[in-house]
């Protein structure tokens, strides 16, 4: 069976797919992957949100890598 990828919205807890290339009454498996809001994932935003974390994460990661 082939694969088909499309984008849609979940509205009031319901998912509706239109114009898909499969016949009626076909068993399918649905994988839902939410789209990321890239504006909320900006590096300046991440730096601002994480600047209160004590320690130096990059140094901890480097040390852990060197220990292995």
C-alpha atoms as an extended CHARMM CRD file, in Angstrom:
* protein
*
        68  EXT
         1         1  UNK       CA              0.0000000000        0.0000000000        0.0000000000  PROA      1               0.0000000000
         2         2  UNK       CA              1.2960000000        3.4350000000       -0.8510000000  PROA      2               0.0000000000
         3         3  UNK       CA              1.8100000000        6.3920000000        1.4270000000  PROA      3               0.0000000000
         4         4  UNK       CA              0.1100000000        9.7680000000        1.2690000000  PROA      4               0.0000000000
         5         5  UNK       CA              1.1540000000       12.9170000000        3.1450000000  PROA      5               0.0000000000
         6         6  UNK       CA             -1.0990000000       15.9350000000        3.5530000000  PROA      6               0.0000000000
         7         7  UNK       CA             -1.7020000000       18.7840000000        5.9610000000  PROA      7               0.0000000000
         8         8  UNK       CA             -4.9860000000       19.4530000000        7.7150000000  PROA      8               0.0000000000
         9         9  UNK       CA             -6.4040000000       20.8550000000       10.9480000000  PROA      9               0.0000000000
        10        10  UNK       CA             -7.9220000000       19.1660000000       13.9540000000  PROA      10              0.0000000000
        11        11  UNK       CA            -11.1780000000       21.0040000000       14.6370000000  PROA      11              0.0000000000
        12        12  UNK       CA            -13.1670000000       20.3110000000       17.7990000000  PROA      12              0.0000000000
        13        13  UNK       CA            -11.3000000000       17.0360000000       18.2550000000  PROA      13              0.0000000000
        14        14  UNK       CA            -12.0810000000       15.8050000000       14.7450000000  PROA      14              0.0000000000
        15        15  UNK       CA             -9.7160000000       15.1320000000       11.8840000000  PROA      15              0.0000000000
        16        16  UNK       CA            -11.0950000000       15.3450000000        8.3540000000  PROA      16              0.0000000000
        17        17  UNK       CA             -9.2260000000       14.2790000000        5.2480000000  PROA      17              0.0000000000
        18        18  UNK       CA            -10.4260000000       15.2160000000        1.7750000000  PROA      18              0.0000000000
        19        19  UNK       CA             -9.2490000000       14.2230000000       -1.6950000000  PROA      19              0.0000000000
        20        20  UNK       CA             -7.0790000000       11.3180000000       -0.5640000000  PROA      20              0.0000000000
        21        21  UNK       CA             -6.0150000000        8.6990000000       -3.1350000000  PROA      21              0.0000000000
        22        22  UNK       CA             -7.6130000000        5.7050000000       -1.3690000000  PROA      22              0.0000000000
        23        23  UNK       CA            -11.0020000000        4.1130000000       -1.8010000000  PROA      23              0.0000000000
        24        24  UNK       CA            -13.7580000000        4.0310000000        0.8070000000  PROA      24              0.0000000000
        25        25  UNK       CA            -13.6500000000        1.6230000000        3.7470000000  PROA      25              0.0000000000
        26        26  UNK       CA             -9.8820000000        1.1030000000        3.6210000000  PROA      26              0.0000000000
        27        27  UNK       CA             -8.0700000000        0.4190000000        6.8970000000  PROA      27              0.0000000000
        28        28  UNK       CA             -5.3040000000        2.9850000000        7.4220000000  PROA      28              0.0000000000
        29        29  UNK       CA             -2.8370000000        3.9760000000       10.1060000000  PROA      29              0.0000000000
        30        30  UNK       CA             -2.6850000000        7.6930000000       10.9510000000  PROA      30              0.0000000000
        31        31  UNK       CA              0.4170000000        9.3480000000       12.4040000000  PROA      31              0.0000000000
        32        32  UNK       CA             -0.1800000000       12.8730000000       13.7080000000  PROA      32              0.0000000000
        33        33  UNK       CA              2.8090000000       15.2080000000       13.9110000000  PROA      33              0.0000000000
        34        34  UNK       CA              2.0340000000       18.7330000000       15.1310000000  PROA      34              0.0000000000
        35        35  UNK       CA              3.6380000000       21.4900000000       13.0890000000  PROA      35              0.0000000000
        36        36  UNK       CA              6.2480000000       23.4820000000       14.9810000000  PROA      36              0.0000000000
        37        37  UNK       CA              5.8230000000       27.2190000000       15.4470000000  PROA      37              0.0000000000
        38        38  UNK       CA              9.2710000000       28.3700000000       14.3350000000  PROA      38              0.0000000000
        39        39  UNK       CA              8.7280000000       31.8830000000       15.6960000000  PROA      39              0.0000000000
        40        40  UNK       CA              8.6090000000       30.4210000000       19.2110000000  PROA      40              0.0000000000
        41        41  UNK       CA             11.7610000000       28.4220000000       18.5110000000  PROA      41              0.0000000000
        42        42  UNK       CA             14.0170000000       31.3320000000       17.6210000000  PROA      42              0.0000000000
        43        43  UNK       CA             17.5160000000       31.2400000000       19.0670000000  PROA      43              0.0000000000
        44        44  UNK       CA             17.2180000000       34.6530000000       20.7590000000  PROA      44              0.0000000000
        45        45  UNK       CA             14.0200000000       33.4110000000       22.3880000000  PROA      45              0.0000000000
        46        46  UNK       CA             15.7030000000       30.2210000000       23.5350000000  PROA      46              0.0000000000
        47        47  UNK       CA             18.6830000000       32.1310000000       24.8990000000  PROA      47              0.0000000000
        48        48  UNK       CA             16.3810000000       34.4840000000       26.7950000000  PROA      48              0.0000000000
        49        49  UNK       CA             14.2890000000       31.6430000000       28.1910000000  PROA      49              0.0000000000
        50        50  UNK       CA             17.3000000000       29.6130000000       29.3070000000  PROA      50              0.0000000000
        51        51  UNK       CA             19.6840000000       32.3090000000       30.5280000000  PROA      51              0.0000000000
        52        52  UNK       CA             18.5580000000       31.7820000000       34.1340000000  PROA      52              0.0000000000
        53        53  UNK       CA             19.7680000000       28.1650000000       34.1190000000  PROA      53              0.0000000000
        54        54  UNK       CA             22.8500000000       27.9610000000       36.3060000000  PROA      54              0.0000000000
        55        55  UNK       CA             26.0300000000       26.3450000000       35.0370000000  PROA      55              0.0000000000
        56        56  UNK       CA             27.4200000000       26.1260000000       31.5620000000  PROA      56              0.0000000000
        57        57  UNK       CA             25.5920000000       23.4530000000       29.6520000000  PROA      57              0.0000000000
        58        58  UNK       CA             28.0210000000       23.4350000000       26.7210000000  PROA      58              0.0000000000
        59        59  UNK       CA             30.9410000000       22.7750000000       29.0820000000  PROA      59              0.0000000000
        60        60  UNK       CA             28.9970000000       19.9500000000       30.7750000000  PROA      60              0.0000000000
        61        61  UNK       CA             28.2880000000       18.3460000000       27.3980000000  PROA      61              0.0000000000
        62        62  UNK       CA             31.9160000000       18.6920000000       26.3250000000  PROA      62              0.0000000000
        63        63  UNK       CA             33.1130000000       17.1460000000       29.5800000000  PROA      63              0.0000000000
        64        64  UNK       CA             30.6760000000       14.2410000000       29.2490000000  PROA      64              0.0000000000
        65        65  UNK       CA             31.8250000000       13.6560000000       25.6590000000  PROA      65              0.0000000000
        66        66  UNK       CA             35.4890000000       13.6890000000       26.7470000000  PROA      66              0.0000000000
        67        67  UNK       CA             34.7720000000       11.2140000000       29.5720000000  PROA      67              0.0000000000
        68        68  UNK       CA             33.4350000000        8.6830000000       27.0760000000  PROA      68              0.0000000000
